Structures are given as C-alpha cells and as structure tokens.
Coordinates of C-alpha atoms in Angstrom, one line a residue:
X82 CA 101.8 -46.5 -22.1
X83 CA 98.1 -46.2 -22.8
X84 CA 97.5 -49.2 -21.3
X85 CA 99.1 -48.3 -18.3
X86 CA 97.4 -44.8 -17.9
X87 CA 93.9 -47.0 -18.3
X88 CA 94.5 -49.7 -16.0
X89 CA 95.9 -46.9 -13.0
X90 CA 92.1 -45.1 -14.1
X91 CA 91.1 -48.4 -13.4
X92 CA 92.5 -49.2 -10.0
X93 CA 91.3 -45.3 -9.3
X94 CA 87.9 -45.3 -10.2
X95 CA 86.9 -48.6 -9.1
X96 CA 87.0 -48.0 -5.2
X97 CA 84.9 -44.6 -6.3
X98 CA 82.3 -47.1 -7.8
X99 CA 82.5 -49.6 -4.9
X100 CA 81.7 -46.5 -2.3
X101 CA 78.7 -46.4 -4.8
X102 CA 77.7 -49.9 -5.2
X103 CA 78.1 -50.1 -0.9
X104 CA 75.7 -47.0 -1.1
X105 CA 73.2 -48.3 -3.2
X106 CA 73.1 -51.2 -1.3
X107 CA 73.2 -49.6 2.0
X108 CA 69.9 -47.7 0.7
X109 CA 68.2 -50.6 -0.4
X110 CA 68.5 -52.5 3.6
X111 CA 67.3 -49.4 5.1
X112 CA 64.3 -49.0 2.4
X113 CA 63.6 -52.7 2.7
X114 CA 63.6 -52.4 6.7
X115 CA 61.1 -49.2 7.1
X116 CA 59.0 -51.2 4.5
X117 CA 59.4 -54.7 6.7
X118 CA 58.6 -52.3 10.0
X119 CA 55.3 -51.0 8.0
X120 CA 54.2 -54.5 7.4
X121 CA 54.8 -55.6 10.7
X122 CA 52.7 -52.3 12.1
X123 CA 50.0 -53.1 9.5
X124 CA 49.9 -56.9 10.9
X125 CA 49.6 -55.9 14.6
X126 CA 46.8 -52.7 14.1
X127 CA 45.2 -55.4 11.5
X128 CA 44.6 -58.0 14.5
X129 CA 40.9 -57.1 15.5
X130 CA 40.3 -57.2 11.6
X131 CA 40.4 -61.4 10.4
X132 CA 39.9 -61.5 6.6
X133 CA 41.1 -63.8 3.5
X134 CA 44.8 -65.7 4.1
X135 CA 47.2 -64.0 2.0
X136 CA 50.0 -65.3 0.1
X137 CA 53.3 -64.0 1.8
X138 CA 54.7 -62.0 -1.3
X139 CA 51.6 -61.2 -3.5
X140 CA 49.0 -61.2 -0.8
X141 CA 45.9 -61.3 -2.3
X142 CA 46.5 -60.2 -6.0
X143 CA 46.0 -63.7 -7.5
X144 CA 43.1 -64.0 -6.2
X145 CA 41.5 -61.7 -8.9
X146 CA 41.5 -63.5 -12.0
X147 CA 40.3 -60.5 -14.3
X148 CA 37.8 -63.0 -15.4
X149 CA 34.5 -61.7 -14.4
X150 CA 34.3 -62.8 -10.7
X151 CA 36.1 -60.6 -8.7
X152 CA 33.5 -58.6 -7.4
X153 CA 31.5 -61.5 -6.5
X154 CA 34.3 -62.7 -4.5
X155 CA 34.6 -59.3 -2.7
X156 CA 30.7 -59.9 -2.0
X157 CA 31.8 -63.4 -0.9
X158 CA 34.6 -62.5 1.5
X159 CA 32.3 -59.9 2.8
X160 CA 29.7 -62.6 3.8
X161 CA 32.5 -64.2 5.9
X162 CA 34.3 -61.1 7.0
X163 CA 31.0 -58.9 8.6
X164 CA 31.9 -54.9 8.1
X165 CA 35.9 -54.9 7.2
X166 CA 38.7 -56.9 6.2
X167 CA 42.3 -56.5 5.0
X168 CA 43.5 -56.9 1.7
X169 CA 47.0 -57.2 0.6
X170 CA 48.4 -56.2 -2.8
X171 CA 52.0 -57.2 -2.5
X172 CA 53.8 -58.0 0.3
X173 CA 53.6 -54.2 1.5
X174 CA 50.9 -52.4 0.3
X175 CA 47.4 -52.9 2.6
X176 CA 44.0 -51.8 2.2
X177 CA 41.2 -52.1 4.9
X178 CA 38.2 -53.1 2.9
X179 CA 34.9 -51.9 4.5
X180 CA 31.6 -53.1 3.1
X181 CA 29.0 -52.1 5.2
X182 CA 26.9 -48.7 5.7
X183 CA 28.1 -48.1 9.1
X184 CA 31.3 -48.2 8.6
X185 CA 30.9 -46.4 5.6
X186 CA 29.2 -43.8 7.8
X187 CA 32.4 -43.7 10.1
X188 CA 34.9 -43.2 7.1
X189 CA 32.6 -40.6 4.6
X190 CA 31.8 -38.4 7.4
X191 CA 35.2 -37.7 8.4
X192 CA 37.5 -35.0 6.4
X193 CA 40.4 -37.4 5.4
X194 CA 41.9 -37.7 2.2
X195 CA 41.6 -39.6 -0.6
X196 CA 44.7 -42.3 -0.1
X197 CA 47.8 -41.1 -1.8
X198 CA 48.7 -44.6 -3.2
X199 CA 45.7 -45.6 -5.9
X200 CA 44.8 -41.6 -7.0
X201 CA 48.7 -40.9 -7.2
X202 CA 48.8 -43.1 -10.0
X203 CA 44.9 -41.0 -11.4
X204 CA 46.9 -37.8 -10.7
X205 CA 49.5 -38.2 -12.9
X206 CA 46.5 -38.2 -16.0
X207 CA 43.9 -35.8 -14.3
X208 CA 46.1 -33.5 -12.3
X209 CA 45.1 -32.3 -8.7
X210 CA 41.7 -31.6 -9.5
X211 CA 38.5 -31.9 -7.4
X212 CA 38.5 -35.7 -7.5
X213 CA 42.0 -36.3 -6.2
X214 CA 43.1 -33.0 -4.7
X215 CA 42.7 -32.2 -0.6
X216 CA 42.9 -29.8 2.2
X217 CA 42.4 -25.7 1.6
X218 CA 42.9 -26.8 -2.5
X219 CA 39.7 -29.2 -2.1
X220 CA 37.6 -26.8 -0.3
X221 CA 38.5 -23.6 -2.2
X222 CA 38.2 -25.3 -5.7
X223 CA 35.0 -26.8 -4.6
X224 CA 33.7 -23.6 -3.4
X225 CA 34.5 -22.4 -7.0
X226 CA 33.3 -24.6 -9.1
X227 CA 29.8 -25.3 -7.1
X228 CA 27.8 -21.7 -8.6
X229 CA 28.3 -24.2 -12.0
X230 CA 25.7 -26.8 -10.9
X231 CA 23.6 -24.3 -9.8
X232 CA 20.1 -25.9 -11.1
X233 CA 19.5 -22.4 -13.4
X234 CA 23.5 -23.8 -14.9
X235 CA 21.9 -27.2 -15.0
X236 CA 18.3 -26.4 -16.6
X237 CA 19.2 -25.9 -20.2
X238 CA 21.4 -28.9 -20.4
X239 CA 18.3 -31.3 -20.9
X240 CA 18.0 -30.2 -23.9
X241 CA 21.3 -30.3 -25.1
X242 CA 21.1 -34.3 -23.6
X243 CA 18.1 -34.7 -25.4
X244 CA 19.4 -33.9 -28.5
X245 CA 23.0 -36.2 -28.0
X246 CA 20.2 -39.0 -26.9
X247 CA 17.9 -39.0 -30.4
X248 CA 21.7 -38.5 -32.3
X249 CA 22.3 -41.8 -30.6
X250 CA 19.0 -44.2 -30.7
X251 CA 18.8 -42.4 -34.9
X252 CA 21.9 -44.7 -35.1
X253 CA 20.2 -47.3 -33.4
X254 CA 17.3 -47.5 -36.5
X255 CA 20.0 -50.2 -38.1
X256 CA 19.6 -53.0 -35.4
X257 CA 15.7 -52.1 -34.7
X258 CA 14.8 -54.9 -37.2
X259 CA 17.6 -57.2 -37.2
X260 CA 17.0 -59.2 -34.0
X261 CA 20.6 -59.3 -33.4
X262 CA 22.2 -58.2 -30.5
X263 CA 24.6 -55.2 -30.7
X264 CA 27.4 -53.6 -28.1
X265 CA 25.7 -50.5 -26.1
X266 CA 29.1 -49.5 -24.3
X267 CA 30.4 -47.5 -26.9
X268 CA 27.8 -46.0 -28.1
X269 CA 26.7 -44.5 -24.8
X270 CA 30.0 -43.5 -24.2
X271 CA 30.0 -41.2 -27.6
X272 CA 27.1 -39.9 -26.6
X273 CA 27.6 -38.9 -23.0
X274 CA 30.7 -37.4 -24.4
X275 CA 28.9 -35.4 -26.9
X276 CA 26.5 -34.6 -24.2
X277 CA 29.2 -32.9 -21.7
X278 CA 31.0 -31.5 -24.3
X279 CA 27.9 -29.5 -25.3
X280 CA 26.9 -28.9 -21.7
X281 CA 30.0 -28.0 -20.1
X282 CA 31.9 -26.6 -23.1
X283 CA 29.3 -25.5 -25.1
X284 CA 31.2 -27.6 -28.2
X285 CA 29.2 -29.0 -30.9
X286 CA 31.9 -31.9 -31.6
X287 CA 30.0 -34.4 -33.8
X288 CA 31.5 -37.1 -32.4
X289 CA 28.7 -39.0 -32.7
X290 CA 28.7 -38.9 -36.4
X291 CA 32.2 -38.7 -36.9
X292 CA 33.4 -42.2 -38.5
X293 CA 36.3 -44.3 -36.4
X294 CA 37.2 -44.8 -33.3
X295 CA 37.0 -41.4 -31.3
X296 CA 40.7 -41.2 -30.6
X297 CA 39.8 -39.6 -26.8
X298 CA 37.7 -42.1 -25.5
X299 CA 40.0 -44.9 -27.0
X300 CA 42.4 -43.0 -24.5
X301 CA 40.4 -43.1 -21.7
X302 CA 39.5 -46.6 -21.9
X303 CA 43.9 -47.1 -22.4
X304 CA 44.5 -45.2 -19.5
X305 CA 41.7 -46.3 -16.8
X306 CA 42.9 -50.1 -17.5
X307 CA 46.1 -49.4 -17.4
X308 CA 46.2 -47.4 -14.0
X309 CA 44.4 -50.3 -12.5
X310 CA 47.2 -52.8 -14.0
X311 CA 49.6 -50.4 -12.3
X312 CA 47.9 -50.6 -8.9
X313 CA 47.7 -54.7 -9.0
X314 CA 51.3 -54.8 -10.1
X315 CA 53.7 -53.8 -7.1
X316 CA 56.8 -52.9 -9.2
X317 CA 54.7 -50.7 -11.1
X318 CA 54.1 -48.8 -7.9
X319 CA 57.7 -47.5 -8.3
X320 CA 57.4 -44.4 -10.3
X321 CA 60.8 -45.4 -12.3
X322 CA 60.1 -49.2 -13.1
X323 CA 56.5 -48.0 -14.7
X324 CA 58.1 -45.2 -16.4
X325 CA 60.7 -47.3 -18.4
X326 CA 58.2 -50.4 -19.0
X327 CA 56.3 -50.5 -22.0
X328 CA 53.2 -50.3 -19.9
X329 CA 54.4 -46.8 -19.0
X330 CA 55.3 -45.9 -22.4
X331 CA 51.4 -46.5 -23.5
X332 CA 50.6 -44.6 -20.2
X333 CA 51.9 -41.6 -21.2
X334 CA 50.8 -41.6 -25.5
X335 CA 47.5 -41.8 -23.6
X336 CA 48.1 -39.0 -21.6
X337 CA 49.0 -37.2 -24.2
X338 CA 46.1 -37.8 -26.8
X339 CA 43.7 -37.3 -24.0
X340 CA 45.1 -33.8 -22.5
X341 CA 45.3 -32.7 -26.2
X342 CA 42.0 -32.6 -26.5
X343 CA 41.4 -31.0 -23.2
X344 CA 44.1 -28.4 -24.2
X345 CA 41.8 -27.8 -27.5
X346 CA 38.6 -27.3 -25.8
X347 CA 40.0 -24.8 -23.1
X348 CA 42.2 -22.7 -26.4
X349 CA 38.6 -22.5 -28.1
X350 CA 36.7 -20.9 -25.2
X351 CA 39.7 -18.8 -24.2
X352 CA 39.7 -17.1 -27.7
X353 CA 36.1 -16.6 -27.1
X354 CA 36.4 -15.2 -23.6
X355 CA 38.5 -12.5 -24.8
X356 CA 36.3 -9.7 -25.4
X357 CA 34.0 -11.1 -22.7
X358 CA 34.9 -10.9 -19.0
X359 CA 31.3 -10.9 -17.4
X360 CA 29.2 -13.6 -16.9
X361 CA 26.2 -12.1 -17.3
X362 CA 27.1 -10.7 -20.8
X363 CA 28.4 -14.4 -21.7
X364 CA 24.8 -15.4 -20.6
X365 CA 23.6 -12.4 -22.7
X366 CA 24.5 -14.4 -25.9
X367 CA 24.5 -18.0 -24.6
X368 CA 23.5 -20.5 -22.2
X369 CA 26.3 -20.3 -19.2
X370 CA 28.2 -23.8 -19.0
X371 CA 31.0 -25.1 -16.5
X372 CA 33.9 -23.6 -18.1
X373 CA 33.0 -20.7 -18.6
X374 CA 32.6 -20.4 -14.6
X375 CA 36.0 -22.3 -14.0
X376 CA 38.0 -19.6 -16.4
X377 CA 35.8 -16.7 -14.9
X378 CA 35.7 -17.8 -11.5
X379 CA 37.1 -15.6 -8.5
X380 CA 38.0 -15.8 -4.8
X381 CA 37.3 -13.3 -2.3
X382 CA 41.1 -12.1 -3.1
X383 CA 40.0 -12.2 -6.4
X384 CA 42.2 -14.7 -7.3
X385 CA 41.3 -16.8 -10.1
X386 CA 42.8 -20.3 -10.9
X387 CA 45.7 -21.1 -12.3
X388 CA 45.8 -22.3 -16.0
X389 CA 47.0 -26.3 -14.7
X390 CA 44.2 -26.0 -12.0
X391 CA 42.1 -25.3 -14.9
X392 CA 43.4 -28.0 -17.1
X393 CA 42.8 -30.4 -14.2
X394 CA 39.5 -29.5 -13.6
X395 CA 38.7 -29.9 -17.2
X396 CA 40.4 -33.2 -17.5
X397 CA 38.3 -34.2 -14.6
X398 CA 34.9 -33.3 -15.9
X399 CA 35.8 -34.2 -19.5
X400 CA 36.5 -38.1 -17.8
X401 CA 34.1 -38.2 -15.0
X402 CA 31.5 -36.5 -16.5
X403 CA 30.9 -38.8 -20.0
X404 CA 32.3 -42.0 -18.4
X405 CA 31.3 -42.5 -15.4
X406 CA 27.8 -41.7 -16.8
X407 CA 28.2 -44.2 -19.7
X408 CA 28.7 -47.2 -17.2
X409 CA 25.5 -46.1 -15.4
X410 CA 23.1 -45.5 -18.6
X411 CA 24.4 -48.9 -20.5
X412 CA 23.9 -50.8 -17.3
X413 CA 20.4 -49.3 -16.4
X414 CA 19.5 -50.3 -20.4
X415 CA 20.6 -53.7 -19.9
X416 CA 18.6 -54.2 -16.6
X417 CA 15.6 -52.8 -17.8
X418 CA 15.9 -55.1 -20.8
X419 CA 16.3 -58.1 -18.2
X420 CA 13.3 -56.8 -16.6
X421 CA 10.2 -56.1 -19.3
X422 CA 7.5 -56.3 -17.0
X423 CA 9.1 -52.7 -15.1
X424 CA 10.2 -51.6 -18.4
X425 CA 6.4 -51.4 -19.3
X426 CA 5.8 -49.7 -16.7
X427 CA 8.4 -47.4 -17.3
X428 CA 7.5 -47.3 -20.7
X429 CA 3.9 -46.0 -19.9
X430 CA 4.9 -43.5 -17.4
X431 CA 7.0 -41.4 -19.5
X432 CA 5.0 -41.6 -22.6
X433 CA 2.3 -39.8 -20.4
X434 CA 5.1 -37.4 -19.1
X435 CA 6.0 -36.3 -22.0
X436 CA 2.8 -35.8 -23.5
X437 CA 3.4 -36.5 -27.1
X438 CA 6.8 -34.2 -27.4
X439 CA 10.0 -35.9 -28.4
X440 CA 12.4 -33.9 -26.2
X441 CA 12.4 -34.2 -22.6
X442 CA 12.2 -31.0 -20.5
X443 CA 13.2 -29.8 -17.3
X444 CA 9.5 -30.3 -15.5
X445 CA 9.3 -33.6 -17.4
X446 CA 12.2 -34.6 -14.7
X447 CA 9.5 -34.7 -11.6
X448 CA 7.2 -36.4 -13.5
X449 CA 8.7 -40.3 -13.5
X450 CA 9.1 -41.7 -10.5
X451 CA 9.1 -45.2 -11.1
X452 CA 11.9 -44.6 -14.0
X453 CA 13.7 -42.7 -11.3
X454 CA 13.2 -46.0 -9.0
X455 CA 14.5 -48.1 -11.7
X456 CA 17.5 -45.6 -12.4
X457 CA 19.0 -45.8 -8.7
X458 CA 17.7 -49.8 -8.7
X459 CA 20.4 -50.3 -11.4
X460 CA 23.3 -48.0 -10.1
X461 CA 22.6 -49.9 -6.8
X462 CA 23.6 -53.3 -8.4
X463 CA 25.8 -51.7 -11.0
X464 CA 27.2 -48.7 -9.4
X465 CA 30.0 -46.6 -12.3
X466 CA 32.6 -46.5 -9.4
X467 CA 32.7 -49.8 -7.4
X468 CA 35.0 -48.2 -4.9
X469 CA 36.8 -45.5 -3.3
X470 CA 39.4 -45.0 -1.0
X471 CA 40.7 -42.4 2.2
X472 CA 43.9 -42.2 3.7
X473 CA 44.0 -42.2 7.7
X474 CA 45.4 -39.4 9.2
X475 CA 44.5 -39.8 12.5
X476 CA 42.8 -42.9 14.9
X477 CA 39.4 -43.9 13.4
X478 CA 37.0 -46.0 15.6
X479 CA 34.4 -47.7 14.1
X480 CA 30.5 -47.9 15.4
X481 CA 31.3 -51.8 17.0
X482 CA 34.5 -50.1 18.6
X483 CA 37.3 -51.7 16.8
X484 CA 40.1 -49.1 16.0
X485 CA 42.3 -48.4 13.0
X486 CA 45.0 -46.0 14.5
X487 CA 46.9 -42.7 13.2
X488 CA 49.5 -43.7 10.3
X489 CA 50.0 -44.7 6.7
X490 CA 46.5 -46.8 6.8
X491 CA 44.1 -46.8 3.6
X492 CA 40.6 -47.8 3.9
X493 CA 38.6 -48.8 0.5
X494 CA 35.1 -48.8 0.3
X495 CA 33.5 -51.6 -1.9
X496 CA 30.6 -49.4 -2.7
X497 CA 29.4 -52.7 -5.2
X498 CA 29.9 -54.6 -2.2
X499 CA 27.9 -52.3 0.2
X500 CA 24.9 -52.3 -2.5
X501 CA 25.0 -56.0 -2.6
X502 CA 25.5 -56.8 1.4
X503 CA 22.6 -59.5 2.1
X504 CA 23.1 -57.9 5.9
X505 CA 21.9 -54.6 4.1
X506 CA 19.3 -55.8 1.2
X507 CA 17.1 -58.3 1.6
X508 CA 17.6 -60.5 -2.2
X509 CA 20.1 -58.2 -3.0
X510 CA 21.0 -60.0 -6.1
X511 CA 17.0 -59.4 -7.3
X512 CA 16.3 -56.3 -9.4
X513 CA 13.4 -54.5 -7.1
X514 CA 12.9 -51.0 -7.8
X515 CA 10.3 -50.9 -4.9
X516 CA 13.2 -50.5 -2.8
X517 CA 13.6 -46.7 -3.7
X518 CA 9.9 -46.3 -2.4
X519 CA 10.2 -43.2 0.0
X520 CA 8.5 -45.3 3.0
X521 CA 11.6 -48.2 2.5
X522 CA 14.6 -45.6 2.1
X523 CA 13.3 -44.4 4.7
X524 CA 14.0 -47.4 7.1
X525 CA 17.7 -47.6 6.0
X526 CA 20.8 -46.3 6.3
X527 CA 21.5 -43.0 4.2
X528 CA 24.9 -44.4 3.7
X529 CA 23.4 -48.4 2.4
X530 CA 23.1 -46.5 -1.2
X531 CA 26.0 -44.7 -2.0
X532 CA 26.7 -44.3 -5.7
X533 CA 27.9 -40.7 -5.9
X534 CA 29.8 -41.3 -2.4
X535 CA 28.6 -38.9 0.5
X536 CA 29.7 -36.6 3.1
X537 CA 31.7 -33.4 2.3
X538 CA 33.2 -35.3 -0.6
X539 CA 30.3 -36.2 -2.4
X540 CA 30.1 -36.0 -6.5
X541 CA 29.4 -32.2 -7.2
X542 CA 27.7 -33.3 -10.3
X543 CA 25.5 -36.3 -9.1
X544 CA 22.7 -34.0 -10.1
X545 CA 24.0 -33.7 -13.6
X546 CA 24.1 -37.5 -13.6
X547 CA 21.1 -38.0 -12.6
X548 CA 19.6 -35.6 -15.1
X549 CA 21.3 -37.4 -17.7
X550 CA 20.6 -40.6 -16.6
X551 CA 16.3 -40.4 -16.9
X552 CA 17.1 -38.1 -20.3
X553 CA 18.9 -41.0 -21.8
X554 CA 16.3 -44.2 -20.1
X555 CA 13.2 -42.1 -20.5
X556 CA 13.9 -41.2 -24.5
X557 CA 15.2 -44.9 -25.4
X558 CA 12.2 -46.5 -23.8
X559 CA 10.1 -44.0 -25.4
X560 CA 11.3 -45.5 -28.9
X561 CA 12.3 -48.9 -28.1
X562 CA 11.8 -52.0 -26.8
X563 CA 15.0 -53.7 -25.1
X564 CA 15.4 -57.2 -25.3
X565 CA 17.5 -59.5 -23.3
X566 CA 20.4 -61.7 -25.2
X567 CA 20.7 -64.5 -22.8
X568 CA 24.0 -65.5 -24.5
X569 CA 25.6 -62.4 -23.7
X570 CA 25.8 -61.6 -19.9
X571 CA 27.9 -59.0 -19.0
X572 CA 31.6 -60.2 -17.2
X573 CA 31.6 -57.0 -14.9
X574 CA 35.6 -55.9 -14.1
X575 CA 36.3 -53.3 -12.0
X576 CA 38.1 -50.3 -13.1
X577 CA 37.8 -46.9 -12.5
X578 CA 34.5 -47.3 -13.5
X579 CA 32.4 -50.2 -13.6
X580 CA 32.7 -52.1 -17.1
X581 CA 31.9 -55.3 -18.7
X582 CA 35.2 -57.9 -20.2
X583 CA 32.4 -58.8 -22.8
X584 CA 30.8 -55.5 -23.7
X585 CA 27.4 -54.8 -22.4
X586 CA 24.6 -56.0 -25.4
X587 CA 21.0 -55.9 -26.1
X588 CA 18.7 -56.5 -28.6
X589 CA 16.1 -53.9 -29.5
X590 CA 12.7 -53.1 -31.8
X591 CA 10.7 -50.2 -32.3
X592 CA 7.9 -49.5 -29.6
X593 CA 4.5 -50.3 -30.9
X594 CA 1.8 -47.7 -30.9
X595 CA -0.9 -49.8 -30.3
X596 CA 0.8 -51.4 -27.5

C-alpha cells in the first residue's frame, strides 16, 4: 500500500517538477539570448575601435598572466591601438580601454558613473560610499564630507604623520647596518594605517608596535586580490556562484574582520560624542578630525547621515586612505633609491628645510620643491590606482569624432598606461623629475597626469596624500640613505592599488653628517 501511495506521489509530482525544469530552462534561452544581443551590440558600436583579437569565450583574460607583465602589455597594445581599444573579459563582459589624455579629458569631465560591474563587486566590502556611490548620494555626501579637508582640518595632521614616520624608520635602525635588503610594503602600510587612524580618528592604535600580522591590513590585502580574481573570472560575476565558492567564503571572513574594526573605531568616538554635539567645543579639547565631521555633519534639512552611510564612509577612508597611500610612498622610496644622484638632491633640500628639527611642519611643505617633483615623478610611473572606470549613460563622442553610443557601455581608463604613453612623454620609461617643472606642465595636457583622477570626481583627499607623501620621503631621506637591490625588482600587478608579486625592497644606511 505504501508503495502504491509513493509511486501515485510520484507520477503527481513529477509533471510539477518538469513544468519546473521546462521553466528553468526557458529562463536560461532567454538570459542567454539578451546576453548574445549585448555582445552582438558591443561588436557593432565597437567597429570604429580595432584593438587585440580576442579568444571567442575568454576574450582577453589569458592574456594576463598575473606574472608581472600585464601592464606593460596594456602599454604595448596601447602603442598599436592609439587612444582606445576594447577589451573582453569573457565572452560578454566589455571594457573600452582609453589611454590617452584626451580621451581621458572627454570621459572625466562628464558626470557619469562609476560602472556598475567592477565597483559592484568593491561595494559589497566598502558600501555606497564616496568612491563607488552616484547621483544626488555622490553630490550630497561629497558636499558633507568636504568642510573635513579643509586645510585648518588638514594642518595638524603633519604632525601626527611625522610622528607614525620616525615610529617607522626607529624600526628601520635593524637593517641600517646589515646591507641586506628588506620588504618596504608592509611596513609602509602599518604606518600609513597608524597615520589615518590618528588623523581621521584621532586613535592612538600602536599598530606599529604591536607584534604579528595586523589582522586588518591582512584583510585588506585578502579582499582587494580577491575582488580582482572575481572580476577576471566570469562565473564569479554571478552573485550566487561566488557566494557558494570557497573564494566567496574567504570574501566574506574578510569582510567581516575588516568592518569589525571599522565598527570599533566608529563605537569609540560615538561614546565620546555623547556629551559633545558642537564642533567647536570638540575642537575646544582636541584637534577636529574626519569623523568627527562625518557623525556631526548636517544638511540644510538638517539631516545627518545615516549610521551605514557612516560605516561606508569610514570603511572608505580607513582603505583608501592608508593603502592607497602605501603603494605611493614604497614606490616613491624605491625610485629614489634607483635614482641617488636626485635623492642627493633631495636629501639636501629638506635638510635645509627643516632646519635642524626632526618633525616636519606645515610651512616646511612649501619649502621642497624638487622632493615634490620627485613625489609626482614616481606616482607618474607608479600611480596607487592603475585604473578606473565609468559607465555610459548616454552617447559619448570623443575629440577625433569616434562615438561610443547610449547603453550598457564601460570605459576603463589605464591611468598607468596614460602616464606611460610615449605619444604623451617623451622617455617615458626614464625617471625625470624635470618634467614637473612649472614651465613643462605647463605645455601638457592637465589630464596627461592623472593620479588622483579629475573632474568632479576627483580624490577629496589627494591633498592629504600629498601631505603624507613628502612627510614620509622628506623624514626617510633625512635619516637614510636608500640603496638599490638589483636582484629584487619589483613584479608590479594590478589591483586595486598598484602592488608588487615580489614585495617592493631596498637596502638602506644611516645618512652621513659630513656628507
């Protein structure tokens, strides 16, 4: 009897589950068909644009080995392909790659979005904050946040940066004498994270000094390698299939380390906030920082923002503001340890700026123009973030009059491959600080050098940056001498910042007085 009352279940059910099966796979045709439309669009409004030859189902994804050379060969294809040309990551996913100032003009000029495919997958970690969200959010966060890089915010952070810098180079005092090479990458990182922790969140961390790995920045390195597996790896584009691989799995123990901390540093200041609603009696009893503005911060409706805007706008500065600055100082280290003979130079000019003090100061800022040459000579051939991307929403025509129309269209902008376009430099592989001299910037393109991006979406704290960057160079070369290891060269990958496969190394000795 039982057997009978299962095999009429049987006979019930299975027509249910072949209406479901037909379904799914009715689904699947007319996914597959919009997505074989889309490539077929991209092909014809791709015509005017030649670029590499793509494999049919992984387009141009094997072509990047991971090994070292892929931004070369972006430099490479550039050289062939003047301005633009497509790039294919899967059999549907297409990105016009644009690699010249002008075009670069055309594009960060123009109020379009950041491209909802590459920071969807930065969202899910950093929330809509200023670096991924758009329209009326953008502006009216933007308009929010900008009173906290005011340069009376900004003037007592040098300090602070100073004092993160000597924490760092005190370490240092262990390889001085050794004339052996050691790893810069993670030290700089530690210390640009104690520096914006200080700055920003007025919180004294020690990580520094704190032995181990610093669980946050192991994170951050976890999750910005992983999001740019996700983006070369068109099933992971699927929200789903990335969820349930184990690639997914280590995305979001990531996640959850990094917005930890981020949840502890916003508890701490809230506590403190609590009998303090002013800003000027915060300033009474301390130096104003970032989040203090961000939890303070009011509209004209008096509308303050919400407690996940805040958390995204503190995950946002917490990342952007300690790594992307670590890329540029390590790199700017290395070149100038390439380079003695404008390390010297350097190396003369801030000892007279600084005029026997050990802490750098807000006037001493002004007062090193070749360093500052140096600084943006670096960042020109290592820029932190090698590219960016926009989403266009409506017909685009370019300064040679080719024309990307309206629709699901994203343009990435090889900002490495801008800074190294021999159309644009002349040697642009040669470190030449001379180009930053105000009578050659001024016979180029404003968009040529582009390492905090530009137009209305331009990094609200390149300032900050830049300040931290010539605090950093300025007290290193003060106390050391950089050396070159000729066996180590960096393998530069790109991620969301620029890094090195090898690490980034140097050797170093203490500066001579009587030199």
């Amino acid at each position: 009897m039982e057997s009978t009352e299962a095999f009429v279940t049987f006979q019930l059910g299975w027509p249910q589950m072949h209406h479901l099966f037909a379904l799914l796979c009715l689904v699947a045709v007319v996914k597959l068909t919009m997505l074989l439309a889309e490539r077929r669009d991209a092909f014809r409004n791709f015509e005017a644009f030649p670029g590499p030859p793509a494999h049919w189902l992984f387009g141009h994804v094997k072509e990047f080995k991971q090994d070292g050379t892929d931004l070369d060969k972006f430099v490479k294809w550039g050289q062939k392909y003047p301005y633009a040309f497509p790039m294919w990551f899967g059999p549907f996913v297409c990105f016009m790659n644009i690699h010249h100032p002008d075009y670069v003009k055309t594009l960060l000029i123009s109020t379009e979005p950041k491209d909802d495919l590459s920071y969807k997958f930065i969202e899910s970690w950093l929330g809509e904050g200023l670096l991924v969200s758009k329209g009326q959010k953008w502006l009216r966060h933007r308009r929010l946040l900008t009173p906290g890089f005011h340069y009376d915010v900004l003037k007592p952070y040098v300090k602070l940066v100073s004092d993160s810098a000597k924490t760092m180079l005190d370490k240092w005092e262990s390889y001085a004498n050794t004339n052996e090479s050691f790893e810069l990458f993670k030290h700089v990182s530690l210390m640009t994270l104690d520096s914006i922790l200080k700055c920003a969140f007025s919180d004294n961390s020690n990580c520094q000094t704190d032995s181990g790995t610093n669980a946050y920045i192991k994170a951050v390195y976890e999750l910005s390698n992983l999001i740019n597996l996700r983006f070369r790896t068109f099933p992971y584009h699927n929200d789903l299939i990335f969820y349930l691989s184990p690639h997914g799995f280590r995305y979001r123990k990531a996640c959850k380390v990094a917005y930890s901390h981020t949840e502890e540093v916003i508890r701490k200041r809230k506590e403190a906030l609590k009998e303090e609603k002013e800003l000027d009696r915060v300033q009474a009893k301390r130096n104003l920082d970032f989040l203090d503005i961000l939890l303070l911060a009011r509209d004209e409706k008096q509308q303050g923002l919400s407690d996940e805007d805040i958390r995204a706008e503190v995950d946002t500065f917490m990342f952007e503001g300690h790594d992307t600055t670590a890329s540029g100082i390590s790199f700017i280290l290395y070149s100038l340890a390439c380079h003695p003979e404008h390390q010297k130079i350097c190396r003369e000019e801030i000892i007279q700026a600084m005029d026997g003090k050990d802490t750098m100061e807000w006037e001493d800022l002004s007062k090193i123009p070749y360093t500052t040459m140096c600084i943006k000579e670096s960042l020109r051939l290592y820029p932190p973030v090698p590219g960016m991307s926009r989403k266009i929403t409506k017909p685009m025509t370019f300064f040679d009059g080719r024309t990307l129309p309206k629709g699901k269209f994203h343009v990435g902008t090889s900002v490495y491959g801008i800074h190294r376009n021999a159309a644009v430099w002349e040697n642009p592989n040669v470190f030449d600080p001379l180009r930053f001299l105000p009578e050659n910037v001024s016979t180029r393109s404003p968009h040529a050098f582009v390492p905090f991006s530009a137009g209305p979406r331009n990094c609200i704290g390149q300032t900050f940056a830049m300040n931290e960057l010539k605090v950093a160079t300025a007290l290193t070369l003060k106390r050391y001498q950089l050396i070159e290891d000729p066996a180590q060269k960096p393998m530069l990958i790109p991620r969301l910042v620029l890094r090195s496969l090898n690490g980034i190394h140097i050797k170093i000795k203490p500066v001579d007085p009587q030199e």
